PDB file of C-alpha atoms in Angstrom:
ATOM      1  CA  MET A 567      91.673   4.517-118.309  1.00  0.00           C
ATOM      2  CA  LYS A 568      90.325   7.159-115.655  1.00  0.00           C
ATOM      3  CA  PHE A 569      88.829   5.974-112.419  1.00  0.00           C
ATOM      4  CA  PHE A 570      86.019   7.977-110.939  1.00  0.00           C
ATOM      5  CA  VAL A 571      84.304   7.204-107.622  1.00  0.00           C
ATOM      6  CA  ASP A 572      80.517   7.055-107.587  1.00  0.00           C
ATOM      7  CA  THR A 573      79.528   8.341-104.222  1.00  0.00           C
ATOM      8  CA  ALA A 574      78.669  11.418-102.171  1.00  0.00           C
ATOM      9  CA  ASP A 575      80.393  10.128 -99.009  1.00  0.00           C
ATOM     10  CA  THR A 576      83.134  12.492 -98.591  1.00  0.00           C
ATOM     11  CA  ASN A 577      85.119  10.427 -96.250  1.00  0.00           C
ATOM     12  CA  GLU A 578      85.384   7.459 -98.567  1.00  0.00           C
ATOM     13  CA  ILE A 579      86.382  10.170-101.287  1.00  0.00           C
ATOM     14  CA  LYS A 580      89.066  11.486 -99.062  1.00  0.00           C
ATOM     15  CA  GLU A 581      90.284   8.036 -98.478  1.00  0.00           C
ATOM     16  CA  LEU A 582      90.582   7.171-102.194  1.00  0.00           C
ATOM     17  CA  ALA A 583      91.846  10.501-103.154  1.00  0.00           C
ATOM     18  CA  ALA A 584      94.913   9.816-100.936  1.00  0.00           C
ATOM     19  CA  THR A 585      95.897   6.808-103.088  1.00  0.00           C
ATOM     20  CA  GLY A 586      96.497   8.954-106.068  1.00  0.00           C
ATOM     21  CA  LEU A 587      94.403   6.615-108.225  1.00  0.00           C
ATOM     22  CA  LEU A 588      91.200   8.902-108.397  1.00  0.00           C
ATOM     23  CA  ASP A 589      90.424  11.030-111.350  1.00  0.00           C
ATOM     24  CA  GLY A 590      86.936  12.314-110.621  1.00  0.00           C
ATOM     25  CA  VAL A 591      83.832  11.832-108.768  1.00  0.00           C
ATOM     26  CA  THR A 592      80.242  11.334-109.955  1.00  0.00           C
ATOM     27  CA  THR A 593      77.056  11.831-107.632  1.00  0.00           C
ATOM     28  CA  ASN A 594      73.305  11.736-108.373  1.00  0.00           C
ATOM     29  CA  PRO A 595      70.200  12.803-106.502  1.00  0.00           C
ATOM     30  CA  SER A 596      70.071   9.271-104.891  1.00  0.00           C
ATOM     31  CA  LEU A 597      73.499   9.580-103.617  1.00  0.00           C
ATOM     32  CA  ILE A 598      73.047  13.032-102.222  1.00  0.00           C
ATOM     33  CA  MET A 599      69.763  11.782-100.457  1.00  0.00           C
ATOM     34  CA  LYS A 600      71.859   9.050 -98.697  1.00  0.00           C
ATOM     35  CA  SER A 601      74.480  11.549 -97.381  1.00  0.00           C
ATOM     36  CA  GLY A 602      71.705  13.254 -95.463  1.00  0.00           C
ATOM     37  CA  ARG A 603      73.346  16.844 -96.162  1.00  0.00           C
ATOM     38  CA  PRO A 604      72.509  19.828 -98.262  1.00  0.00           C
ATOM     39  CA  MET A 605      73.675  19.273-101.823  1.00  0.00           C
ATOM     40  CA  LYS A 606      75.724  22.449-102.428  1.00  0.00           C
ATOM     41  CA  GLU A 607      77.549  21.807 -99.268  1.00  0.00           C
ATOM     42  CA  VAL A 608      78.405  18.286-100.140  1.00  0.00           C
ATOM     43  CA  ILE A 609      79.446  19.068-103.844  1.00  0.00           C
ATOM     44  CA  ALA A 610      81.538  22.050-102.547  1.00  0.00           C
ATOM     45  CA  GLU A 611      83.412  19.589-100.112  1.00  0.00           C
ATOM     46  CA  ILE A 612      84.027  16.934-102.863  1.00  0.00           C
ATOM     47  CA  CYS A 613      85.315  19.695-105.202  1.00  0.00           C
ATOM     48  CA  ALA A 614      87.765  20.628-102.632  1.00  0.00           C
ATOM     49  CA  LEU A 615      89.084  17.077-102.242  1.00  0.00           C
ATOM     50  CA  VAL A 616      89.635  16.173-105.809  1.00  0.00           C
ATOM     51  CA  ASP A 617      91.244  18.069-108.857  1.00  0.00           C
ATOM     52  CA  GLY A 618      89.227  16.217-111.560  1.00  0.00           C
ATOM     53  CA  PRO A 619      85.698  16.603-112.641  1.00  0.00           C
ATOM     54  CA  VAL A 620      82.897  16.404-110.243  1.00  0.00           C
ATOM     55  CA  SER A 621      79.505  15.579-111.682  1.00  0.00           C
ATOM     56  CA  ALA A 622      76.585  17.352-110.134  1.00  0.00           C
ATOM     57  CA  GLU A 623      73.245  16.602-111.483  1.00  0.00           C
ATOM     58  CA  VAL A 624      70.310  18.767-112.358  1.00  0.00           C
ATOM     59  CA  VAL A 625      66.752  17.676-111.277  1.00  0.00           C
ATOM     60  CA  ALA A 626      64.765  20.161-113.552  1.00  0.00           C
ATOM     61  CA  THR A 627      63.038  18.355-116.422  1.00  0.00           C
ATOM     62  CA  ASP A 628      62.972  21.336-118.982  1.00  0.00           C
ATOM     63  CA  THR A 629      65.685  23.009-120.770  1.00  0.00           C
ATOM     64  CA  ALA A 630      65.306  26.335-119.198  1.00  0.00           C
ATOM     65  CA  GLY A 631      65.344  24.930-115.789  1.00  0.00           C
ATOM     66  CA  MET A 632      68.357  22.576-116.259  1.00  0.00           C
ATOM     67  CA  LEU A 633      70.221  25.673-117.580  1.00  0.00           C
ATOM     68  CA  LYS A 634      69.162  27.648-114.545  1.00  0.00           C
ATOM     69  CA  GLU A 635      70.212  24.840-112.155  1.00  0.00           C
ATOM     70  CA  ALA A 636      73.526  24.433-114.110  1.00  0.00           C
ATOM     71  CA  GLU A 637      74.457  28.034-113.508  1.00  0.00           C
ATOM     72  CA  GLU A 638      73.901  27.425-109.848  1.00  0.00           C
ATOM     73  CA  LEU A 639      75.990  24.278-109.631  1.00  0.00           C
ATOM     74  CA  GLY A 640      78.716  25.616-111.814  1.00  0.00           C
ATOM     75  CA  ALA A 641      79.163  28.482-109.368  1.00  0.00           C
ATOM     76  CA  ILE A 642      80.249  26.051-106.706  1.00  0.00           C
ATOM     77  CA  ALA A 643      83.582  25.292-108.003  1.00  0.00           C
ATOM     78  CA  ASP A 644      85.692  25.236-111.348  1.00  0.00           C
ATOM     79  CA  ASN A 645      85.874  21.387-111.709  1.00  0.00           C
ATOM     80  CA  ILE A 646      82.030  20.932-111.665  1.00  0.00           C
ATOM     81  CA  CYS A 647      80.667  18.773-114.606  1.00  0.00           C
ATOM     82  CA  ILE A 648      77.062  19.444-115.156  1.00  0.00           C
ATOM     83  CA  LYS A 649      75.165  15.913-115.169  1.00  0.00           C
ATOM     84  CA  LEU A 650      71.995  15.910-117.544  1.00  0.00           C
ATOM     85  CA  PRO A 651      69.487  13.327-118.292  1.00  0.00           C
ATOM     86  CA  LEU A 652      69.249  11.811-121.762  1.00  0.00           C
ATOM     87  CA  THR A 653      66.046  13.303-122.852  1.00  0.00           C
ATOM     88  CA  LEU A 654      65.548  15.817-125.697  1.00  0.00           C
ATOM     89  CA  GLU A 655      65.395  18.591-123.143  1.00  0.00           C
ATOM     90  CA  GLY A 656      68.552  17.467-121.687  1.00  0.00           C
ATOM     91  CA  LEU A 657      70.424  17.335-125.172  1.00  0.00           C
ATOM     92  CA  LYS A 658      69.150  20.850-125.755  1.00  0.00           C
ATOM     93  CA  ALA A 659      70.729  21.796-122.435  1.00  0.00           C
ATOM     94  CA  CYS A 660      73.919  19.853-123.366  1.00  0.00           C
ATOM     95  CA  ARG A 661      74.470  21.650-126.490  1.00  0.00           C
ATOM     96  CA  ALA A 662      73.870  25.195-124.826  1.00  0.00           C
ATOM     97  CA  LEU A 663      76.368  24.340-122.156  1.00  0.00           C
ATOM     98  CA  SER A 664      78.780  22.673-124.424  1.00  0.00           C
ATOM     99  CA  ASP A 665      78.757  25.931-126.822  1.00  0.00           C
ATOM    100  CA  LYS A 666      79.942  27.754-123.615  1.00  0.00           C
ATOM    101  CA  GLY A 667      82.960  25.436-122.890  1.00  0.00           C
ATOM    102  CA  ILE A 668      81.019  23.813-119.693  1.00  0.00           C
ATOM    103  CA  GLN A 669      81.600  20.263-119.074  1.00  0.00           C
ATOM    104  CA  THR A 670      78.785  17.933-119.318  1.00  0.00           C
ATOM    105  CA  ASN A 671      77.932  14.349-118.397  1.00  0.00           C
ATOM    106  CA  VAL A 672      74.806  12.812-120.083  1.00  0.00           C
ATOM    107  CA  THR A 673      73.523  10.169-118.029  1.00  0.00           C
ATOM    108  CA  LEU A 674      70.954   7.274-118.031  1.00  0.00           C
ATOM    109  CA  CYS A 675      72.234   6.110-121.400  1.00  0.00           C
ATOM    110  CA  PHE A 676      70.961   2.698-122.399  1.00  0.00           C
ATOM    111  CA  SER A 677      71.280   2.413-126.187  1.00  0.00           C
ATOM    112  CA  ALA A 678      73.924   3.240-128.826  1.00  0.00           C
ATOM    113  CA  ASN A 679      71.504   5.591-130.371  1.00  0.00           C
ATOM    114  CA  GLN A 680      71.180   7.638-127.208  1.00  0.00           C
ATOM    115  CA  ALA A 681      74.848   7.772-127.101  1.00  0.00           C
ATOM    116  CA  LEU A 682      75.254   8.978-130.586  1.00  0.00           C
ATOM    117  CA  LEU A 683      72.797  11.894-129.850  1.00  0.00           C
ATOM    118  CA  ALA A 684      74.727  12.844-126.828  1.00  0.00           C
ATOM    119  CA  ALA A 685      77.992  12.975-128.797  1.00  0.00           C
ATOM    120  CA  LYS A 686      76.393  15.189-131.624  1.00  0.00           C
ATOM    121  CA  ALA A 687      74.970  17.513-128.686  1.00  0.00           C
ATOM    122  CA  GLY A 688      78.806  17.949-127.507  1.00  0.00           C
ATOM    123  CA  ALA A 689      78.670  16.070-124.337  1.00  0.00           C
ATOM    124  CA  THR A 690      82.021  15.859-122.456  1.00  0.00           C
ATOM    125  CA  PHE A 691      80.952  12.364-121.158  1.00  0.00           C
ATOM    126  CA  ILE A 692      78.201   9.757-121.708  1.00  0.00           C
ATOM    127  CA  SER A 693      77.246   7.569-119.035  1.00  0.00           C
ATOM    128  CA  PRO A 694      75.912   4.059-120.170  1.00  0.00           C
ATOM    129  CA  PHE A 695      74.495   2.206-117.397  1.00  0.00           C
ATOM    130  CA  ILE A 696      76.106  -1.427-117.557  1.00  0.00           C
ATOM    131  CA  GLY A 697      74.479  -3.108-114.349  1.00  0.00           C
ATOM    132  CA  ARG A 698      71.015  -1.962-114.913  1.00  0.00           C
ATOM    133  CA  LEU A 699      71.078  -3.426-118.413  1.00  0.00           C
ATOM    134  CA  ASP A 700      72.563  -6.828-116.883  1.00  0.00           C
ATOM    135  CA  ASP A 701      69.492  -6.580-114.509  1.00  0.00           C
ATOM    136  CA  ILE A 702      67.023  -7.027-117.344  1.00  0.00           C
ATOM    137  CA  ASN A 703      69.006  -9.712-119.262  1.00  0.00           C
ATOM    138  CA  VAL A 704      70.729  -7.430-121.751  1.00  0.00           C
ATOM    139  CA  GLU A 705      74.563  -7.466-122.005  1.00  0.00           C
ATOM    140  CA  GLY A 706      75.739  -4.168-120.535  1.00  0.00           C
ATOM    141  CA  MET A 707      79.137  -4.588-121.940  1.00  0.00           C
ATOM    142  CA  ASP A 708      77.835  -4.949-125.466  1.00  0.00           C
ATOM    143  CA  LEU A 709      76.629  -1.362-125.248  1.00  0.00           C
ATOM    144  CA  ILE A 710      80.092  -0.110-124.322  1.00  0.00           C
ATOM    145  CA  ALA A 711      81.481  -1.944-127.366  1.00  0.00           C
ATOM    146  CA  GLU A 712      78.905  -0.355-129.663  1.00  0.00           C
ATOM    147  CA  ILE A 713      79.455   3.106-128.390  1.00  0.00           C
ATOM    148  CA  ARG A 714      83.347   2.810-128.649  1.00  0.00           C
ATOM    149  CA  GLN A 715      82.784   1.681-132.410  1.00  0.00           C
ATOM    150  CA  ILE A 716      80.433   4.403-133.288  1.00  0.00           C
ATOM    151  CA  TYR A 717      82.507   7.184-131.512  1.00  0.00           C
ATOM    152  CA  ASP A 718      85.839   5.884-133.157  1.00  0.00           C
ATOM    153  CA  ASN A 719      84.039   5.728-136.611  1.00  0.00           C
ATOM    154  CA  TYR A 720      83.201   9.305-136.414  1.00  0.00           C
ATOM    155  CA  GLY A 721      86.060  10.845-134.429  1.00  0.00           C
ATOM    156  CA  PHE A 722      83.520  11.886-131.715  1.00  0.00           C
ATOM    157  CA  ASN A 723      85.581  13.527-128.488  1.00  0.00           C
ATOM    158  CA  THR A 724      82.781  12.497-125.937  1.00  0.00           C
ATOM    159  CA  GLU A 725      84.329  10.186-123.429  1.00  0.00           C
ATOM    160  CA  ILE A 726      82.636   6.723-122.499  1.00  0.00           C
ATOM    161  CA  LEU A 727      82.017   6.841-118.780  1.00  0.00           C
ATOM    162  CA  ALA A 728      80.864   3.485-117.846  1.00  0.00           C
ATOM    163  CA  ALA A 729      78.441   3.527-115.071  1.00  0.00           C
ATOM    164  CA  SER A 730      76.218   1.245-112.922  1.00  0.00           C
ATOM    165  CA  ILE A 731      79.291  -0.791-112.365  1.00  0.00           C
ATOM    166  CA  ARG A 732      78.761  -3.666-109.875  1.00  0.00           C
ATOM    167  CA  THR A 733      81.860  -5.929-109.889  1.00  0.00           C
ATOM    168  CA  PRO A 734      85.726  -5.979-110.485  1.00  0.00           C
ATOM    169  CA  ASN A 735      85.030  -7.890-113.691  1.00  0.00           C
ATOM    170  CA  HIS A 736      82.894  -4.970-115.010  1.00  0.00           C
ATOM    171  CA  VAL A 737      85.921  -2.807-114.595  1.00  0.00           C
ATOM    172  CA  LYS A 738      88.245  -5.243-116.354  1.00  0.00           C
ATOM    173  CA  ASP A 739      85.740  -5.738-119.170  1.00  0.00           C
ATOM    174  CA  CYS A 740      85.207  -1.838-119.513  1.00  0.00           C
ATOM    175  CA  ALA A 741      88.939  -1.496-119.818  1.00  0.00           C
ATOM    176  CA  LEU A 742      89.285  -4.351-122.486  1.00  0.00           C
ATOM    177  CA  VAL A 743      86.481  -2.844-124.585  1.00  0.00           C
ATOM    178  CA  GLY A 744      88.019   0.586-124.536  1.00  0.00           C
ATOM    179  CA  ALA A 745      85.832   2.724-122.057  1.00  0.00           C
ATOM    180  CA  ASP A 746      87.589   5.998-121.307  1.00  0.00           C
ATOM    181  CA  VAL A 747      86.333   6.254-117.683  1.00  0.00           C
ATOM    182  CA  ALA A 748      84.871   3.856-115.051  1.00  0.00           C
ATOM    183  CA  THR A 749      82.812   5.473-112.371  1.00  0.00           C
ATOM    184  CA  ILE A 750      82.873   2.936-109.520  1.00  0.00           C
ATOM    185  CA  PRO A 751      81.363   2.305-106.091  1.00  0.00           C
ATOM    186  CA  PRO A 752      83.941   2.656-103.268  1.00  0.00           C
ATOM    187  CA  ALA A 753      83.889  -0.890-102.217  1.00  0.00           C
ATOM    188  CA  THR A 754      84.389  -2.177-105.669  1.00  0.00           C
ATOM    189  CA  LEU A 755      87.232   0.239-106.342  1.00  0.00           C
ATOM    190  CA  LYS A 756      88.908  -1.094-103.182  1.00  0.00           C
ATOM    191  CA  GLY A 757      88.317  -4.550-104.126  1.00  0.00           C
ATOM    192  CA  LEU A 758      90.249  -4.169-107.419  1.00  0.00           C
ATOM    193  CA  VAL A 759      93.372  -4.717-105.368  1.00  0.00           C
ATOM    194  CA  LYS A 760      92.551  -7.901-103.633  1.00  0.00           C
ATOM    195  CA  HIS A 761      93.584 -11.259-104.906  1.00  0.00           C
ATOM    196  CA  PRO A 762      93.869 -14.346-102.722  1.00  0.00           C
ATOM    197  CA  LEU A 763      97.397 -15.186-104.222  1.00  0.00           C
ATOM    198  CA  THR A 764      98.664 -11.744-103.346  1.00  0.00           C
ATOM    199  CA  GLU A 765      97.496 -11.904 -99.728  1.00  0.00           C
ATOM    200  CA  LYS A 766      99.060 -15.528 -99.346  1.00  0.00           C
ATOM    201  CA  GLY A 767     102.060 -14.539-101.035  1.00  0.00           C
ATOM    202  CA  LEU A 768     102.604 -11.470 -98.706  1.00  0.00           C
ATOM    203  CA  GLU A 769     101.975 -13.453 -95.694  1.00  0.00           C
ATOM    204  CA  THR A 770     104.595 -15.883 -96.609  1.00  0.00           C
ATOM    205  CA  PHE A 771     107.077 -13.152 -97.206  1.00  0.00           C
ATOM    206  CA  MET A 772     106.474 -11.590 -93.932  1.00  0.00           C
ATOM    207  CA  LYS A 773     106.757 -14.782 -92.028  1.00  0.00           C
ATOM    208  CA  ASP A 774     110.139 -15.551 -93.569  1.00  0.00           C
ATOM    209  CA  TRP A 775     111.358 -12.106 -93.246  1.00  0.00           C
ATOM    210  CA  ALA A 776     110.498 -12.251 -89.514  1.00  0.00           C
ATOM    211  CA  ALA A 777     112.645 -15.252 -89.184  1.00  0.00           C
ATOM    212  CA  THR A 778     115.746 -13.550 -90.505  1.00  0.00           C
ATOM    213  CA  GLY A 779     115.762 -11.130 -87.609  1.00  0.00           C
ATOM    214  CA  GLN A 780     116.742  -8.443 -89.804  1.00  0.00           C
ATOM    215  CA  SER A 781     115.602  -4.699 -90.146  1.00  0.00           C
ATOM    216  CA  ILE A 782     115.638  -2.459 -93.220  1.00  0.00           C
ATOM    217  CA  VAL A 783     115.624   0.670 -91.249  1.00  0.00           C
TER     218      VAL A 783
END
């Protein structure tokens, strides 16, 4: 399972990239707004920090506009992945870009039918939003399972990129169901390593080691 981080905070990305656990980055207009910096500048800096795909989202709503913006975004770096909305115009743009061998991430997916369309349009990634479905009392994880089954039924190469992840349990459940990628907020990604018994055990080991008076080096 690949781990992407969902942020435009370059300091957070730099810290997580140093762990060797980071496979890519996703951004969106809201995250760019929070950064308070010019979009192209932020995206270029992120692309220099990670080798994997960096999702940069178009803001046009028509196919021609999306393709024009995709050309601008794609010129920033070789590891740019063009993020497109799950609309008919977005799917048309996805097909045009996919036919050129350009990576695409079709976002704002909330149904299995939408995911099926994105795969038929040649999307590299499909981004179903788990947390936002949970917010309206729909089981977001069921959507991941449905997409997994459909993609496996027909041999689609589109990767399931689980998005809108809120908790460590979301990550675990995505891995169990078979999502290819999870894009995770920095705090949640760091939280995956934490367990009270790990911390308690390490504290005991350190106390006992100090009592030996020894040194390894």
